[in-house]
Amino acid sequence: MPMADWIALDRLLVTARPGRDIGICEGVALDHSALRLRALAWRDAFAAAEGRDWALYFDDAIAFAAALFGAWHAGKRVFLAADNLPATLQALQPQVSGFAGDVSADYRPLTPAVAAEGVLQVLDERACELCVFTSGSTGQPSAISKRMDQLAREVDALQAAFGAQLDGVQVHGTVSHQHIYGLLFRVLWPLAAGRQIQPRRFFHEDLVGTLAAADSVLVATPAHLKRLPEQLDWASLHGRLRAVFSSGGPLPEEAARQVRQWLGVAPTEVYGSSETGGIAWRRWDTDMPPWQPLPGVQWRIEE
């Protein structure tokens, strides 16, 4: 990708870029100027709201992105609710000043202000914060705080490792942007790189039709890739599907082989955690490929 098309996260919405496609938001195609207007409306709403910590949950990835950047531009710290189930929201409630997005009216979710043109300053990468929840080894969700500078370096590393083959693709996925893997791969990286973001899809049948319609990348989990139904027209994706990413657990060799055979592209497995971020990757173009560190990662083996 020409670097002229790359926009760093801290200045993503500072200047409107009409005609730069963002993707499909709640059924409507949005460009960069429209996303910026939505973020401004959220910025004004958050700026008028008391308290620093706000929880976000949105079904739609682009609607979420507008609220996330709006909150950051208003100086808020954002908590990502893993889902909008009552137990999740109840557990979050004591930690935050309020909620925004697709949550029950009982929580009086914040709504965006009336959209109006305005000025957005370059964000302070070290001041913008996000809290994600990980089940960790204990099974109890614990909050992991991430600063924008950490997220930005992750996105830079993904672009350096994989960006060359992904010019002009649409980004599809089965994973939620409310978790760190989906946030990076389906929201922040595409926004910086100028790739179209498509709504999350769960069903293999829906995926085949949409992936075959344009040059695409698929962001998935081992659980999803292990369950590919044989009867679908996977051959229609050959030449259209540029990359398949898998993270969130080990990808079994058998599943990797099947993806390569049916979808016509060797899956790229990314290893990391909410705490550490991305550490390493391997592409299953051979059986049991070696792990390679992501750009900027140094490692050593002890004992």
mmCIF file of C-alpha atoms in Angstrom, residues 19-186:
data_model
loop_
_atom_site.group_PDB
_atom_site.id
_atom_site.type_symbol
_atom_site.label_atom_id
_atom_site.label_comp_id
_atom_site.label_asym_id
_atom_site.label_seq_id
_atom_site.Cartn_x
_atom_site.Cartn_y
_atom_site.Cartn_z
ATOM 1 C CA GLY A 19 -14.243 9.459 -1.012
ATOM 2 C CA ARG A 20 -12.074 7.306 1.256
ATOM 3 C CA ASP A 21 -14.344 4.283 1.767
ATOM 4 C CA ILE A 22 -14.762 3.123 5.348
ATOM 5 C CA GLY A 23 -17.225 0.285 4.732
ATOM 6 C CA ILE A 24 -20.783 -0.766 5.530
ATOM 7 C CA CYS A 25 -22.288 0.585 8.758
ATOM 8 C CA GLU A 26 -25.739 -0.668 9.748
ATOM 9 C CA GLY A 27 -26.497 -1.356 6.092
ATOM 10 C CA VAL A 28 -25.241 1.995 4.753
ATOM 11 C CA ALA A 29 -21.953 2.680 2.904
ATOM 12 C CA LEU A 30 -19.927 5.299 4.776
ATOM 13 C CA ASP A 31 -16.926 7.319 3.660
ATOM 14 C CA HIS A 32 -14.303 8.939 5.868
ATOM 15 C CA SER A 33 -16.149 12.291 6.053
ATOM 16 C CA ALA A 34 -19.322 10.566 7.283
ATOM 17 C CA LEU A 35 -17.370 8.606 9.918
ATOM 18 C CA ARG A 36 -15.710 11.825 11.059
ATOM 19 C CA LEU A 37 -19.117 13.527 11.450
ATOM 20 C CA ARG A 38 -20.376 10.608 13.536
ATOM 21 C CA ALA A 39 -17.262 10.767 15.728
ATOM 22 C CA LEU A 40 -17.749 14.524 16.199
ATOM 23 C CA ALA A 41 -21.339 13.904 17.342
ATOM 24 C CA TRP A 42 -20.089 11.344 19.854
ATOM 25 C CA ARG A 43 -17.251 13.636 20.966
ATOM 26 C CA ASP A 44 -19.768 16.368 21.785
ATOM 27 C CA ALA A 45 -22.018 13.911 23.659
ATOM 28 C CA PHE A 46 -19.133 12.473 25.696
ATOM 29 C CA ALA A 47 -17.692 15.948 26.388
ATOM 30 C CA ALA A 48 -21.031 16.954 27.950
ATOM 31 C CA ALA A 49 -21.221 13.747 30.016
ATOM 32 C CA GLU A 50 -19.717 13.522 33.489
ATOM 33 C CA GLY A 51 -17.123 10.958 34.529
ATOM 34 C CA ARG A 52 -14.047 9.647 32.771
ATOM 35 C CA ASP A 53 -14.754 5.925 32.303
ATOM 36 C CA TRP A 54 -17.379 4.791 29.794
ATOM 37 C CA ALA A 55 -18.330 1.317 28.587
ATOM 38 C CA LEU A 56 -19.063 0.711 24.900
ATOM 39 C CA TYR A 57 -20.926 -2.134 23.266
ATOM 40 C CA PHE A 58 -21.980 -1.959 19.601
ATOM 41 C CA ASP A 59 -23.052 -4.752 17.276
ATOM 42 C CA ASP A 60 -21.712 -2.814 14.291
ATOM 43 C CA ALA A 61 -17.945 -2.331 13.955
ATOM 44 C CA ILE A 62 -18.048 1.109 12.279
ATOM 45 C CA ALA A 63 -20.713 2.474 14.639
ATOM 46 C CA PHE A 64 -18.402 1.292 17.416
ATOM 47 C CA ALA A 65 -15.370 3.002 15.826
ATOM 48 C CA ALA A 66 -17.201 6.343 15.652
ATOM 49 C CA ALA A 67 -18.091 6.161 19.366
ATOM 50 C CA LEU A 68 -14.608 4.955 20.362
ATOM 51 C CA PHE A 69 -12.831 7.849 18.639
ATOM 52 C CA GLY A 70 -15.502 10.280 19.837
ATOM 53 C CA ALA A 71 -14.863 9.178 23.410
ATOM 54 C CA TRP A 72 -11.094 9.478 22.995
ATOM 55 C CA HIS A 73 -11.439 12.966 21.504
ATOM 56 C CA ALA A 74 -13.513 13.893 24.583
ATOM 57 C CA GLY A 75 -10.758 12.646 26.913
ATOM 58 C CA LYS A 76 -12.620 9.555 28.116
ATOM 59 C CA ARG A 77 -11.215 6.141 28.966
ATOM 60 C CA VAL A 78 -13.154 3.391 27.213
ATOM 61 C CA PHE A 79 -14.114 -0.011 28.635
ATOM 62 C CA LEU A 80 -15.053 -2.673 26.076
ATOM 63 C CA ALA A 81 -17.971 -4.816 27.230
ATOM 64 C CA ALA A 82 -17.378 -8.355 25.938
ATOM 65 C CA ASP A 83 -21.109 -8.627 25.177
ATOM 66 C CA ASN A 84 -24.372 -6.924 26.181
ATOM 67 C CA LEU A 85 -25.732 -9.674 28.422
ATOM 68 C CA PRO A 86 -27.259 -8.480 31.723
ATOM 69 C CA ALA A 87 -24.598 -10.185 33.874
ATOM 70 C CA THR A 88 -21.773 -8.534 31.879
ATOM 71 C CA LEU A 89 -23.321 -5.072 32.123
ATOM 72 C CA GLN A 90 -24.095 -5.489 35.832
ATOM 73 C CA ALA A 91 -20.482 -6.448 36.535
ATOM 74 C CA LEU A 92 -19.237 -3.416 34.592
ATOM 75 C CA GLN A 93 -21.642 -0.885 36.082
ATOM 76 C CA PRO A 94 -19.697 -0.103 39.287
ATOM 77 C CA GLN A 95 -16.517 0.550 37.244
ATOM 78 C CA VAL A 96 -17.896 3.093 34.771
ATOM 79 C CA SER A 97 -19.823 6.366 34.679
ATOM 80 C CA GLY A 98 -22.145 5.104 31.966
ATOM 81 C CA PHE A 99 -22.729 3.106 28.797
ATOM 82 C CA ALA A 100 -23.065 3.835 25.092
ATOM 83 C CA GLY A 101 -24.295 1.635 22.271
ATOM 84 C CA ASP A 102 -26.566 -1.378 21.925
ATOM 85 C CA VAL A 103 -27.360 -1.911 25.598
ATOM 86 C CA SER A 104 -30.671 -2.165 27.409
ATOM 87 C CA ALA A 105 -32.554 1.094 28.022
ATOM 88 C CA ASP A 106 -32.309 0.247 31.741
ATOM 89 C CA TYR A 107 -28.691 1.476 31.535
ATOM 90 C CA ARG A 108 -29.726 4.800 29.951
ATOM 91 C CA PRO A 109 -27.103 4.584 27.198
ATOM 92 C CA LEU A 110 -25.611 7.861 26.004
ATOM 93 C CA THR A 111 -26.733 8.965 22.539
ATOM 94 C CA PRO A 112 -24.681 11.032 20.089
ATOM 95 C CA ALA A 113 -25.250 14.773 19.861
ATOM 96 C CA VAL A 114 -26.619 16.338 16.667
ATOM 97 C CA ALA A 115 -23.886 15.902 14.047
ATOM 98 C CA ALA A 116 -22.153 19.187 13.241
ATOM 99 C CA GLU A 117 -18.839 20.105 11.653
ATOM 100 C CA GLY A 118 -16.068 20.811 14.118
ATOM 101 C CA VAL A 119 -12.355 20.630 14.783
ATOM 102 C CA LEU A 120 -10.627 17.467 15.979
ATOM 103 C CA GLN A 121 -7.093 17.766 17.354
ATOM 104 C CA VAL A 122 -4.362 15.143 16.995
ATOM 105 C CA LEU A 123 -4.842 12.718 19.886
ATOM 106 C CA ASP A 124 -2.212 12.120 22.556
ATOM 107 C CA GLU A 125 -1.252 8.479 21.976
ATOM 108 C CA ARG A 126 -0.179 8.019 25.574
ATOM 109 C CA ALA A 127 -3.302 9.587 27.073
ATOM 110 C CA CYS A 128 -5.929 7.634 25.100
ATOM 111 C CA GLU A 129 -6.793 4.475 27.001
ATOM 112 C CA LEU A 130 -8.901 1.394 26.465
ATOM 113 C CA CYS A 131 -9.740 -1.412 28.880
ATOM 114 C CA VAL A 132 -10.397 -4.882 27.475
ATOM 115 C CA PHE A 133 -11.411 -7.913 29.471
ATOM 116 C CA THR A 134 -9.662 -11.255 29.257
ATOM 117 C CA SER A 135 -10.736 -14.484 30.914
ATOM 118 C CA GLY A 136 -7.061 -15.126 31.702
ATOM 119 C CA SER A 137 -5.947 -18.374 33.286
ATOM 120 C CA THR A 138 -8.336 -18.010 36.236
ATOM 121 C CA GLY A 139 -11.556 -17.940 34.210
ATOM 122 C CA GLN A 140 -12.477 -14.666 35.949
ATOM 123 C CA PRO A 141 -12.515 -11.684 33.563
ATOM 124 C CA SER A 142 -9.758 -9.226 34.415
ATOM 125 C CA ALA A 143 -9.358 -5.753 32.917
ATOM 126 C CA ILE A 144 -6.278 -5.104 30.784
ATOM 127 C CA SER A 145 -5.496 -1.458 30.080
ATOM 128 C CA LYS A 146 -4.115 -0.529 26.652
ATOM 129 C CA ARG A 147 -2.874 2.884 25.549
ATOM 130 C CA MET A 148 -3.277 4.075 21.991
ATOM 131 C CA ASP A 149 0.495 4.049 21.454
ATOM 132 C CA GLN A 150 0.512 0.298 22.196
ATOM 133 C CA LEU A 151 -2.404 -0.326 19.828
ATOM 134 C CA ALA A 152 -0.768 1.844 17.148
ATOM 135 C CA ARG A 153 2.486 -0.136 17.326
ATOM 136 C CA GLU A 154 0.478 -3.367 16.962
ATOM 137 C CA VAL A 155 -1.236 -2.002 13.867
ATOM 138 C CA ASP A 156 2.131 -0.873 12.443
ATOM 139 C CA ALA A 157 3.518 -4.385 12.991
ATOM 140 C CA LEU A 158 0.527 -6.037 11.270
ATOM 141 C CA GLN A 159 0.916 -3.718 8.285
ATOM 142 C CA ALA A 160 4.664 -4.401 8.079
ATOM 143 C CA ALA A 161 4.155 -8.174 8.279
ATOM 144 C CA PHE A 162 1.080 -8.635 6.088
ATOM 145 C CA GLY A 163 0.025 -5.361 4.460
ATOM 146 C CA ALA A 164 1.777 -5.794 1.117
ATOM 147 C CA GLN A 165 -0.661 -8.465 -0.102
ATOM 148 C CA LEU A 166 -3.820 -6.702 1.095
ATOM 149 C CA ASP A 167 -4.223 -3.653 -1.178
ATOM 150 C CA GLY A 168 -7.867 -2.882 -1.831
ATOM 151 C CA VAL A 169 -9.398 -5.786 0.102
ATOM 152 C CA GLN A 170 -12.623 -5.799 2.075
ATOM 153 C CA VAL A 171 -12.247 -7.000 5.666
ATOM 154 C CA HIS A 172 -14.713 -9.669 6.770
ATOM 155 C CA GLY A 173 -14.721 -11.504 10.064
ATOM 156 C CA THR A 174 -16.471 -13.830 12.451
ATOM 157 C CA VAL A 175 -14.816 -12.281 15.520
ATOM 158 C CA SER A 176 -16.145 -9.423 17.632
ATOM 159 C CA HIS A 177 -14.477 -6.005 17.643
ATOM 160 C CA GLN A 178 -15.283 -5.919 21.381
ATOM 161 C CA HIS A 179 -12.233 -8.174 21.930
ATOM 162 C CA ILE A 180 -8.625 -7.153 21.226
ATOM 163 C CA TYR A 181 -8.102 -9.468 18.217
ATOM 164 C CA GLY A 182 -11.231 -8.237 16.437
ATOM 165 C CA LEU A 183 -10.556 -4.634 17.471
ATOM 166 C CA LEU A 184 -7.104 -4.673 15.862
ATOM 167 C CA PHE A 185 -7.829 -6.751 12.757
ATOM 168 C CA ARG A 186 -11.398 -5.633 11.937
#
